Coordinates of C-alpha atoms and ligand atoms in Angstrom, one line a residue:
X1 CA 82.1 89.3 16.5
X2 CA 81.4 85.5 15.9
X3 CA 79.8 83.7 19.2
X4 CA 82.7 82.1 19.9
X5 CA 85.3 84.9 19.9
X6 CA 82.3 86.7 22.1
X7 CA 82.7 83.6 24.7
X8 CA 86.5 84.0 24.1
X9 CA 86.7 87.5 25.1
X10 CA 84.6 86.8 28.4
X11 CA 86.4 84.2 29.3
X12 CA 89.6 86.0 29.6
X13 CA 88.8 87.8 32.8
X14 CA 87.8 84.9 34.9
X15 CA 91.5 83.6 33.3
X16 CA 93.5 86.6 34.4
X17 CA 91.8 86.3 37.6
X18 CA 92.7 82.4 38.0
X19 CA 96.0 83.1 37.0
X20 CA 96.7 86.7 39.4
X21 CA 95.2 84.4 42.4
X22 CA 97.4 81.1 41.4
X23 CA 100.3 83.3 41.5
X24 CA 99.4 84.8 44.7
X25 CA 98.9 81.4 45.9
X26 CA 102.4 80.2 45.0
X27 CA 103.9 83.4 46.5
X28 CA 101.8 82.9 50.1
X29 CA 103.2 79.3 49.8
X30 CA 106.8 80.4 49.4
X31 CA 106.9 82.4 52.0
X32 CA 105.1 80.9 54.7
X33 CA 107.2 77.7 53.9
X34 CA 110.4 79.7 54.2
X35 CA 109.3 80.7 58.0
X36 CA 108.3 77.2 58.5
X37 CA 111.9 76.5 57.5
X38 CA 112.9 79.5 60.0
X39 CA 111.1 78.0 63.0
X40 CA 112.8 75.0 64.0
X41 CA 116.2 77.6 64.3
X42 CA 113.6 79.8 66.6
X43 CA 112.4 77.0 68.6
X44 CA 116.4 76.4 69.2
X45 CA 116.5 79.8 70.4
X46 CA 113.7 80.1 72.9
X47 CA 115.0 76.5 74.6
X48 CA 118.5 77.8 74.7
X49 CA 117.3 81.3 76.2
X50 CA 115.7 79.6 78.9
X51 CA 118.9 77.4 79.8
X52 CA 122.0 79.9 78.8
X53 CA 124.1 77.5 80.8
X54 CA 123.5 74.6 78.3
X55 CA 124.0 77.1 76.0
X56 CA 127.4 77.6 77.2
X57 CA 128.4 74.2 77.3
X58 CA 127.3 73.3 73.5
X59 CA 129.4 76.2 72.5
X60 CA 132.4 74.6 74.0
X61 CA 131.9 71.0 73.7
X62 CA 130.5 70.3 70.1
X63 CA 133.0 70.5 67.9
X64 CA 131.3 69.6 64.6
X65 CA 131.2 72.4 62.2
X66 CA 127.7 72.0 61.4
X67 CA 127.2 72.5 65.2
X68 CA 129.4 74.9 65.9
X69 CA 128.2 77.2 63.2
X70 CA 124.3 76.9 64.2
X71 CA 125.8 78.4 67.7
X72 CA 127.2 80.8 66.3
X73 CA 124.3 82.2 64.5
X74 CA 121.9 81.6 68.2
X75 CA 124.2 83.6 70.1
X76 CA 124.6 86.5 67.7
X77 CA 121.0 86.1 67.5
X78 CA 120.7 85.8 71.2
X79 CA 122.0 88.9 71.8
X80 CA 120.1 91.0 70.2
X81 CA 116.4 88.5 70.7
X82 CA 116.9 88.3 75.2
X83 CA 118.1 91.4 76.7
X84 CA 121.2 89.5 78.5
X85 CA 121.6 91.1 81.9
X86 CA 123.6 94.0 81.1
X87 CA 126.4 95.5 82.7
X88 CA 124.5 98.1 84.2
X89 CA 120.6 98.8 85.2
X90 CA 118.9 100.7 82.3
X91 CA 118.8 103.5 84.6
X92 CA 122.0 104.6 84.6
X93 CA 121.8 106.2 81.0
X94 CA 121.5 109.4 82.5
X95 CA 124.7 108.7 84.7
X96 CA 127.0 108.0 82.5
X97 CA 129.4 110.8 83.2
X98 CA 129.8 109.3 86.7
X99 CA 130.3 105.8 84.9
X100 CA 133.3 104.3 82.8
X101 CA 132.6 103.3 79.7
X102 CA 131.4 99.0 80.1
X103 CA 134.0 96.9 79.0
X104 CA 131.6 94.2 78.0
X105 CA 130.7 94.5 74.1
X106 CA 127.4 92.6 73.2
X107 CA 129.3 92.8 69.5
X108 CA 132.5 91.0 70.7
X109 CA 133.6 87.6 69.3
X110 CA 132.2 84.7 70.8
X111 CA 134.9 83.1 72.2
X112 CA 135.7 86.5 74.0
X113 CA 131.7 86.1 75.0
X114 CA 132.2 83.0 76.2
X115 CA 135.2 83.3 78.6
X116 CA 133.2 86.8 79.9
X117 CA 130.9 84.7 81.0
X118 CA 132.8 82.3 83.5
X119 CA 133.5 85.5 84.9
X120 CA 131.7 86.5 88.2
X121 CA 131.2 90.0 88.1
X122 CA 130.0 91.5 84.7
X123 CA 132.6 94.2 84.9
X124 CA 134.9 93.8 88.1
X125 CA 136.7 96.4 87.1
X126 CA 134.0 99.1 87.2
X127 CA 131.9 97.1 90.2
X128 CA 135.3 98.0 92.2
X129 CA 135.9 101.3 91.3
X130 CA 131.8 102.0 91.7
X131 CA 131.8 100.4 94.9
X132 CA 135.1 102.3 96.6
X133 CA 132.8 105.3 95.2
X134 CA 129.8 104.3 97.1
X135 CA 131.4 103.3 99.9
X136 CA 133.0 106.2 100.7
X137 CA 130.0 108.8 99.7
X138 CA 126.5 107.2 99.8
X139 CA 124.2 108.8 102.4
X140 CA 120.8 107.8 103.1
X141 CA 118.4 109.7 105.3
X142 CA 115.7 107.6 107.5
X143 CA 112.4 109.3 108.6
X144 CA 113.2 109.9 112.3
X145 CA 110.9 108.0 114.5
X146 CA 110.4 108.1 118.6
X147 CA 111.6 105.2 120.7
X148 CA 108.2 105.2 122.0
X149 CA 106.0 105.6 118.6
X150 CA 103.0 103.2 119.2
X151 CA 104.3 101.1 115.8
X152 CA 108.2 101.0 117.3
X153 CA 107.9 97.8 116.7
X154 CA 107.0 98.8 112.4
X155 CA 109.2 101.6 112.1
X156 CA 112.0 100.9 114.1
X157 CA 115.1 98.6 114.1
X158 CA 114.0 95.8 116.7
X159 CA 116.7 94.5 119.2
X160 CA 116.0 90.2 118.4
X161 CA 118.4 88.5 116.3
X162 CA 116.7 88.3 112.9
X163 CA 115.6 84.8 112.4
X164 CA 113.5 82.7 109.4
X165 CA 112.1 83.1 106.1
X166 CA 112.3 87.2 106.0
X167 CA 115.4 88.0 108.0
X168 CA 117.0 89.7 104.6
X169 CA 114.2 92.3 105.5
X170 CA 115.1 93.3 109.2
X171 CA 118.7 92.5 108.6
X172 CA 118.7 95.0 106.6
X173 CA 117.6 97.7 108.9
X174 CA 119.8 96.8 111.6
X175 CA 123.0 96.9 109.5
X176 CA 121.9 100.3 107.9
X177 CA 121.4 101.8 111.0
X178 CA 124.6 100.8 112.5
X179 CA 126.2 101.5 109.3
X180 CA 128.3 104.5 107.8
X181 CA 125.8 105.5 105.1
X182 CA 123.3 106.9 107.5
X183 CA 123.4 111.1 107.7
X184 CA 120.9 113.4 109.6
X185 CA 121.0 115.8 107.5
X186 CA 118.4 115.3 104.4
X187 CA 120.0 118.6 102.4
X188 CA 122.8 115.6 101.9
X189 CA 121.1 112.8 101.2
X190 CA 121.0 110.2 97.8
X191 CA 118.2 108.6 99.1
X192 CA 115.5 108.3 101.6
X193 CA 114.4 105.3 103.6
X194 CA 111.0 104.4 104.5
X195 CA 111.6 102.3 107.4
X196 CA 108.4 100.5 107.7
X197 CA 108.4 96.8 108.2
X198 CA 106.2 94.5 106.1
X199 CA 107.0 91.7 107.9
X200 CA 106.1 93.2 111.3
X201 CA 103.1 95.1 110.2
X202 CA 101.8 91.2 109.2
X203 CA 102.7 90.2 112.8
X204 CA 101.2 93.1 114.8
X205 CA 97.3 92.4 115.7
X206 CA 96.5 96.3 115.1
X207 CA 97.0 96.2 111.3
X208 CA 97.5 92.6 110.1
X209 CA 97.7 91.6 106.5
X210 CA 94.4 93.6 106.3
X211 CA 95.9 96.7 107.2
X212 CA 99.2 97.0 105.5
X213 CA 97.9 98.7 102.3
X214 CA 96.1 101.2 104.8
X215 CA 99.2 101.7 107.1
X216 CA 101.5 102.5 103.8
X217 CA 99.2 105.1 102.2
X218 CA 99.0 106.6 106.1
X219 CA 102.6 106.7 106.5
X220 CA 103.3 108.5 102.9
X221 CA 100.9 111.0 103.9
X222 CA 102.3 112.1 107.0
X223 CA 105.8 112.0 105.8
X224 CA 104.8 114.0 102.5
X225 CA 102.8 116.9 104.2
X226 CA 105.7 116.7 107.7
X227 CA 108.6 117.3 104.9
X228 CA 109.1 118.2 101.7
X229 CA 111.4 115.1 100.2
X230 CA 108.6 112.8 99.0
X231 CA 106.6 115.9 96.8
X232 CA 109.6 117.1 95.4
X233 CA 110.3 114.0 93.3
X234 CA 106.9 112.2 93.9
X235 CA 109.2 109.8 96.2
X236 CA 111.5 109.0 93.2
X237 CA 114.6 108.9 95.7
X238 CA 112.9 106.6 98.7
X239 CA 113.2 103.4 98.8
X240 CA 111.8 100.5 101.2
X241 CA 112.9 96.7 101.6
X242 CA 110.9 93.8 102.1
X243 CA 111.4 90.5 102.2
X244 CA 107.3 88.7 102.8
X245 CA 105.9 88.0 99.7
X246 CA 102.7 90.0 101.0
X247 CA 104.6 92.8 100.1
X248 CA 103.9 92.4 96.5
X249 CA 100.6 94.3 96.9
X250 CA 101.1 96.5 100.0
X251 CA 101.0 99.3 97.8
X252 CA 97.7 99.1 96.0
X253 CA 96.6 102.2 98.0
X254 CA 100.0 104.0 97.6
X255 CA 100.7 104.3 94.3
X256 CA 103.2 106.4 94.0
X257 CA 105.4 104.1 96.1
X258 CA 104.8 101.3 93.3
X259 CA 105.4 103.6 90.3
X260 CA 108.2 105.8 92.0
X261 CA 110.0 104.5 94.8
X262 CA 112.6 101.5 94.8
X263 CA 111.3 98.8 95.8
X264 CA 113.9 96.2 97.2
X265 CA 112.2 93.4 97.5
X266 CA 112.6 89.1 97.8
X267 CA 109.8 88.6 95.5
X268 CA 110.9 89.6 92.7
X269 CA 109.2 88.8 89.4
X270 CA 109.0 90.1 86.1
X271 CA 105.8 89.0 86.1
X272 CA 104.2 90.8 89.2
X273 CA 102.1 93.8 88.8
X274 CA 103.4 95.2 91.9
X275 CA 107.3 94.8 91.0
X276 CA 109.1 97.2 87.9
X277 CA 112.6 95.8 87.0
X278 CA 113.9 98.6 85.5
X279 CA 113.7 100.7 89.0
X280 CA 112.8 97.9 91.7
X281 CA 116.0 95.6 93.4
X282 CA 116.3 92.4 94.0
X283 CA 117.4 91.0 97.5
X284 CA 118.2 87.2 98.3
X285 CA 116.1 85.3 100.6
X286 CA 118.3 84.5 102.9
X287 CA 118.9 82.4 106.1
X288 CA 120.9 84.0 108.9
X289 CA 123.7 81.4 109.6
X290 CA 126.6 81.7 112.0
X291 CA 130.2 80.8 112.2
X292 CA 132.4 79.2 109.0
X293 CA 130.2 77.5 106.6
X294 CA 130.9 73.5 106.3
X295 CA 132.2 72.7 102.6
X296 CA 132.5 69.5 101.1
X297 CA 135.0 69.0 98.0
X298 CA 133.3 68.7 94.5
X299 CA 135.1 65.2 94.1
X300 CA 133.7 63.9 97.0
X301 CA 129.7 65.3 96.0
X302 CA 128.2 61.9 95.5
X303 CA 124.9 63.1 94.1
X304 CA 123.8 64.6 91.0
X305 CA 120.9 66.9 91.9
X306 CA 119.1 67.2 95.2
X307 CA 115.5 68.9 96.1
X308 CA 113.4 68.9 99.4
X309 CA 109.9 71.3 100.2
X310 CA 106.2 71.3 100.3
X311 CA 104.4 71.0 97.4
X312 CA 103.1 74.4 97.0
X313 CA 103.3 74.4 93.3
X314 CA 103.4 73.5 89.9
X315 CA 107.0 73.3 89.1
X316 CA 107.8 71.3 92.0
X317 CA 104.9 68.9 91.8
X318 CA 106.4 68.3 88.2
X319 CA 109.9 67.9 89.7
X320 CA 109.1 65.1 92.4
X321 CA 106.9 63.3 90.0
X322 CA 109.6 63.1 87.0
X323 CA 112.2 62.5 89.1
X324 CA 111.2 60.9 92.3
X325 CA 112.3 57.1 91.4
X326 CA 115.6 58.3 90.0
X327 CA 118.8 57.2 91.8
X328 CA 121.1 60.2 91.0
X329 CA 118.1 63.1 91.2
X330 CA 117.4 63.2 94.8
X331 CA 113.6 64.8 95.0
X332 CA 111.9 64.6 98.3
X333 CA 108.6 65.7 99.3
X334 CA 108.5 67.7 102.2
X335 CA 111.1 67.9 105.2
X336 CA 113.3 65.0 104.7
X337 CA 114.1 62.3 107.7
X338 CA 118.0 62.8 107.0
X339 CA 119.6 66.1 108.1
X340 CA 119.2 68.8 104.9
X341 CA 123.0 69.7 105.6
X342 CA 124.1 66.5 104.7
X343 CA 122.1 66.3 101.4
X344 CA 123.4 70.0 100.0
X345 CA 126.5 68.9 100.7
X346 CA 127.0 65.7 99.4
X347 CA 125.4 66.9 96.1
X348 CA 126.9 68.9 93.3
X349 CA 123.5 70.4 92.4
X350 CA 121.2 71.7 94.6
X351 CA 117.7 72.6 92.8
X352 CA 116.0 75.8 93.6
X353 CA 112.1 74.9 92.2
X354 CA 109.6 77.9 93.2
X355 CA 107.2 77.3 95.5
X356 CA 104.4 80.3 95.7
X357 CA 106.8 82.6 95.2
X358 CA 109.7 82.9 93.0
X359 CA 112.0 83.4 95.7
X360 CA 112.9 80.7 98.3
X361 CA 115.9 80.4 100.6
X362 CA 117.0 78.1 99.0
X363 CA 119.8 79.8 96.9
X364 CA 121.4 80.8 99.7
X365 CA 121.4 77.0 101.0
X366 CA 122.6 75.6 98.5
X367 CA 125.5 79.2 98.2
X368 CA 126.0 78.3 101.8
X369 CA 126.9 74.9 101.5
X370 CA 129.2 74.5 98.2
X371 CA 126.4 73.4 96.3
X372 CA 125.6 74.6 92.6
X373 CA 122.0 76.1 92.3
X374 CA 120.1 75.3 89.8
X375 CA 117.5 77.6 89.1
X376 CA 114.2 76.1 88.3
X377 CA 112.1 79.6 88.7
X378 CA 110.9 81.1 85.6
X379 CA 111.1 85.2 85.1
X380 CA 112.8 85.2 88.6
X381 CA 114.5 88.9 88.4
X382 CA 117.7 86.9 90.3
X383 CA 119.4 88.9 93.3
X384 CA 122.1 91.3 91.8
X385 CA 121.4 90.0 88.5
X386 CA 123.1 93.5 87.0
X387 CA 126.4 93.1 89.0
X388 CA 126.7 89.2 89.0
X389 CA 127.4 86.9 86.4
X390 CA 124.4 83.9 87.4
X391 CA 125.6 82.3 84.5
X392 CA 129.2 81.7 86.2
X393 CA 127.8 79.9 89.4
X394 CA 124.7 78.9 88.6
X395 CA 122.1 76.5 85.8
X396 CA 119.3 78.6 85.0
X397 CA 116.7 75.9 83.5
X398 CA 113.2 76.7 82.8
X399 CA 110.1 75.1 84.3
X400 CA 109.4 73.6 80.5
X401 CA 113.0 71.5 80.7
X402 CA 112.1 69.5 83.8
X403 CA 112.2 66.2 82.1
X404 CA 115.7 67.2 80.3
X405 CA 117.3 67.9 83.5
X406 CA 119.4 65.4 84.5
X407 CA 120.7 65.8 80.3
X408 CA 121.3 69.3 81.2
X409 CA 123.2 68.5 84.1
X410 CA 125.1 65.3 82.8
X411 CA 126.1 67.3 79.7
X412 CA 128.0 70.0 81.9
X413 CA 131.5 68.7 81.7
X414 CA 133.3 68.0 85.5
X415 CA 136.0 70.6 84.6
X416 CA 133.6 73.1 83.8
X417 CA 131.4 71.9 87.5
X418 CA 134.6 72.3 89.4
X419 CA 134.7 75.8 87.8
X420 CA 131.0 76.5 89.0
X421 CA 131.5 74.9 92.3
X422 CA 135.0 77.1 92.8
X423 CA 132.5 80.5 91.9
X424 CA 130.3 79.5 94.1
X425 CA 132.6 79.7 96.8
X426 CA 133.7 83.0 95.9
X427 CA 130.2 84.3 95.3
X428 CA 129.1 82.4 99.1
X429 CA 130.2 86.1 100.7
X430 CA 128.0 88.1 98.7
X431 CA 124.8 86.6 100.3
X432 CA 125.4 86.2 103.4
X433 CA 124.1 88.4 106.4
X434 CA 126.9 89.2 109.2
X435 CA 125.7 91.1 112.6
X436 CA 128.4 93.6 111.8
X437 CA 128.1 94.1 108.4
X438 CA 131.1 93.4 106.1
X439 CA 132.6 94.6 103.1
X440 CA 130.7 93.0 100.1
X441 CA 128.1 91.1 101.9
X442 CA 124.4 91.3 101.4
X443 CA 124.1 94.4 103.2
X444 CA 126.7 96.0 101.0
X445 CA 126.1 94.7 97.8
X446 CA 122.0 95.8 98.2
X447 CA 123.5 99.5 99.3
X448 CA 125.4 98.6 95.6
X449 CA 121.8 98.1 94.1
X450 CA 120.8 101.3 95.8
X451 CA 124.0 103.3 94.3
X452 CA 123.3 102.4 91.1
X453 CA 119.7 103.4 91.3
X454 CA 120.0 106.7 92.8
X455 CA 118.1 109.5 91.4
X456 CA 119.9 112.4 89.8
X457 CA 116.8 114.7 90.9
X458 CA 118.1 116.5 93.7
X459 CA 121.1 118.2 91.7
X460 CA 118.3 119.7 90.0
X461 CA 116.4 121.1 92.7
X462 CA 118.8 122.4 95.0
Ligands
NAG501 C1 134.2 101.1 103.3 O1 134.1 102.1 104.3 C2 134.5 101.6 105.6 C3 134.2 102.8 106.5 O2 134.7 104.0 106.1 C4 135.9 101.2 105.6 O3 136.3 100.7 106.8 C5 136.1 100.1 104.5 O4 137.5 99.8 104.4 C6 135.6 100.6 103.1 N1 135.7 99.5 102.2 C7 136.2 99.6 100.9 C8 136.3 98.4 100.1 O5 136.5 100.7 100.5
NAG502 C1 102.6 117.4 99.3 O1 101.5 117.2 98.4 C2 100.3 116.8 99.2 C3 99.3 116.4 98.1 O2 99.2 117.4 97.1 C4 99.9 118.0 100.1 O3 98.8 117.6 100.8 C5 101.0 118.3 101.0 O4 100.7 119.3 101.8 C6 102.3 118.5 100.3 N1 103.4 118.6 101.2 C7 104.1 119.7 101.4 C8 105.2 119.7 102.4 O5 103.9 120.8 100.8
NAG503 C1 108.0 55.2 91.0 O1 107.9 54.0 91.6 C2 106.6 53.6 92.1 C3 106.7 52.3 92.8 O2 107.5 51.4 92.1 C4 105.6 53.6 91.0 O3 104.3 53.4 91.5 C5 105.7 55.0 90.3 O4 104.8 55.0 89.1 C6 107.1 55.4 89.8 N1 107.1 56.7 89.3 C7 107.7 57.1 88.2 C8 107.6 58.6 87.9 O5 108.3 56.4 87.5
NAG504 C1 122.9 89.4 63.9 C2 122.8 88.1 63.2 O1 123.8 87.4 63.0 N1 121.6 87.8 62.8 C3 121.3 86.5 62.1 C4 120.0 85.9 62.8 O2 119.6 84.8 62.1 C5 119.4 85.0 60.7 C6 118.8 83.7 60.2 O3 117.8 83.2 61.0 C7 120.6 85.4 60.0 O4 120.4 85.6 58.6 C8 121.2 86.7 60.6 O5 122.4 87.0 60.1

């Protein structure tokens, strides 16, 4: 071998090498540039997700085809990247012979998609046919407690008129004990109540928000070694309702009650470590109001978009500074000198920003007065969110979109407002609290929530 075919020969490894990297190079380079390609489309995605109603309203108003097709694509792809709220909670899969098939198809056309969703209901259909159903046979058993128990005042329904922030929570007590769906008996029970109250337990000197965790894990306890409905199921078919946010960890010493009972609660975020969506509820804060609510047509709502509250967090400091100066976004900082009546009604949009919590009352303001909500409240697990359409009455906008607002808002057509405004008014009923409960108010559509949640244990075990 001559020197030179010597050098030749080594040289061809370090060239095969050179060449099995280059070619690994150019393959890296095509495909990372083809999901660089892919991510503006995602980026469109995750923006739309977090405002479906703008969503909506590009799919009817742009009539390009270049448009028009890129919809098309998102909301196929929607579908299957953000579990839309479904027709039912997942936990009915092991009720569906008590069910009818839902009529809503995720695979359905998209105009067929599209009208669904101006809908109020999901499936009215089977919400009527469920509810008769519930109506007529849901019983619920509630740990009996002496009128004079040392925590009355905890366990028992008190006689005031429910009033502020948390009435949802002792309104709710009242009406079920007043109500049809109460039975002695426990052998004919769907569920069990644990009638403590959060809110009252925070107020009474003897446990405070110190004790609450204490007083829970005390309470299950006695009622698990007294009977035997909590052990059988490890308290699978209880449930409690509370409205203060310091709910969210009065269960740190009662575990079970997190993991296993339903928790129907105001707070209620996907994002709490104390909250499980798949099993928990939702309830509306709500303000008790009386008589026929004032209404204001939506030709004569002057405003675009009104806000008032303390600045008591992020969202809302972002609001009032972005839009403070703006002449149709009406932002104030704390209470306002003007009645707040006037303002929710003499706007078409009436902003719901969270403040510590997810939850404020401020939905049902805005419900109460004719005013669109627009909910600025990200990973808020929204009341009745598996019965209601949101999407029909409501502007879900995340906390990121602030400064695209009033685009959002201007872009929704006034045809497709008066729609919103004209659900709104239908949906009003559903989240209000009456002092004799009726048909497909709050009280009703939570005992909904509850129906739909029951447990299928005690077929089982009797
Ligand atoms: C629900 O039950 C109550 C009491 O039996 C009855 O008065 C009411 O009409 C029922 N509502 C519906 C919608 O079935
Ligand atoms: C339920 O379980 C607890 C803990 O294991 C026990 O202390 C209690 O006695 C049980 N209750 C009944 C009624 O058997
Ligand atoms: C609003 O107006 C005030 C006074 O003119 C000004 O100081 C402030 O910077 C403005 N804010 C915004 C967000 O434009
Ligand atoms: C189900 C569906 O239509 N998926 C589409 C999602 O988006 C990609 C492109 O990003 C399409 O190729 C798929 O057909």
């Amino acid at each position: 071998m001559s020197p030179l075919n010597r050098k030749g020969s080594i040289l061809i490894k370090p060239i095969l090498v050179a060449l099995i990297t280059s070619t690994l190079i150019v393959f890296y380079i095509f495909s990372t540039s083809r999901l660089i390609l892919l991510h503006p489309q995602q980026t469109w995605i995750h923006n739309l997700d977090s405002s479906p109603k703008l969503r909506d309203f590009v799919v009817d108003h742009h009539n390009k085809p270049k448009q028009d097709e890129d919809t098309h694509l998102l909301l196929a792809n929607t579908s299957t990247a953000l579990p839309l709220p479904e027709p039912f909670p997942i936990n009915n899969v092991h009720d569906h012979h008590h069910l009818p098939k839902p009529k809503l198809q995720l695979g359905s056309s998209r105009e067929k998609k599209v009208e669904m969703k101006k809908e109020i209901f999901h499936d009215m259909d089977v919400f009527d046919e469920e509810y008769k159903e519930m109506n007529r046979s849901l019983k619920i058993y509630v740990y009996p407690h002496k009128k004079n128990d040392p925590f009355a005042n905890i366990l028992l329904a008190i006689d005031d008129e429910p009033s502020g922030n948390y009435a949802s929570e002792s309104y709710f007590k009242k009406s079920l004990f007043k109500s049809h769906f109460i039975t002695t008996d426990p052998k004919e029970a769907d569920l069990f109540y644990l009638p403590f109250s959060i809110t009252n337990m925070r107020n009474d000197k003897r446990v405070g928000i110190g004790g609450i965790q204490d007083f829970v894990k005390e309470y299950i306890v006695e009622i698990s070694e007294k009977y035997p409905y909590w052990n059988r199921s490890g308290g699978a078919d209880h449930f409690y309702v509370a409205c203060h946010s310091i709910g969210r960890s009065a269960m740190e010493k009662a575990i079970h009650v997190k993991l296993n009972a339903i928790q129907v609660v105001c707070s209620s975020s996907y994002f709490l470590s104390g909250y499980l969506p798949h099993k928990d509820a939702s309830i509306p804060q709500i303000w008790p109001r009386k008589g026929p609510s004032p209404t204001n047509a939506p030709s004569r709502r002057k405003k675009l978009a009104f806000f008032a509250g303390a600045m008591n967090s992020r969202v809302r400091e972002n609001l009032v500074k972005t839009w403070s100066n703006d002449s149709e976004i009406m932002v104030h900082r704390g209470r306002m000198k003007t009645p707040y009546s006037e303002a929710l009604l003499d706007s078409k949009y009436c902003i719901h920003a969270k403040g510590f919590e997810i939850n404020t009352a401020r939905i049902g303001d805005a419900l109460y007065y004719g005013c669109v909500p627009v909910i600025l409240s990200d990973h808020y697990d929204l009341p009745y969110a598996d019965i209601l359409n949101w999407e029909s009455f409501s502007i879900i906008v995340s906390s990121l979109d602030i400064p695209k607002l009033k685009i959002i808002l201007q872009a929704i057509e006034y045809h497709h407002y008066v729609k919103l405004q004209n659900n709104v008014m239908q949906v009003k009923k559903h989240f209000q609290w009456n002092s004799f409960s009726k048909d497909f108010d709050i009280f009703h559509m939570t005992m909904y929530e509850l129906w739909i949640r029951r447990s299928h244990l005690r077929h089982m075990i009797y």
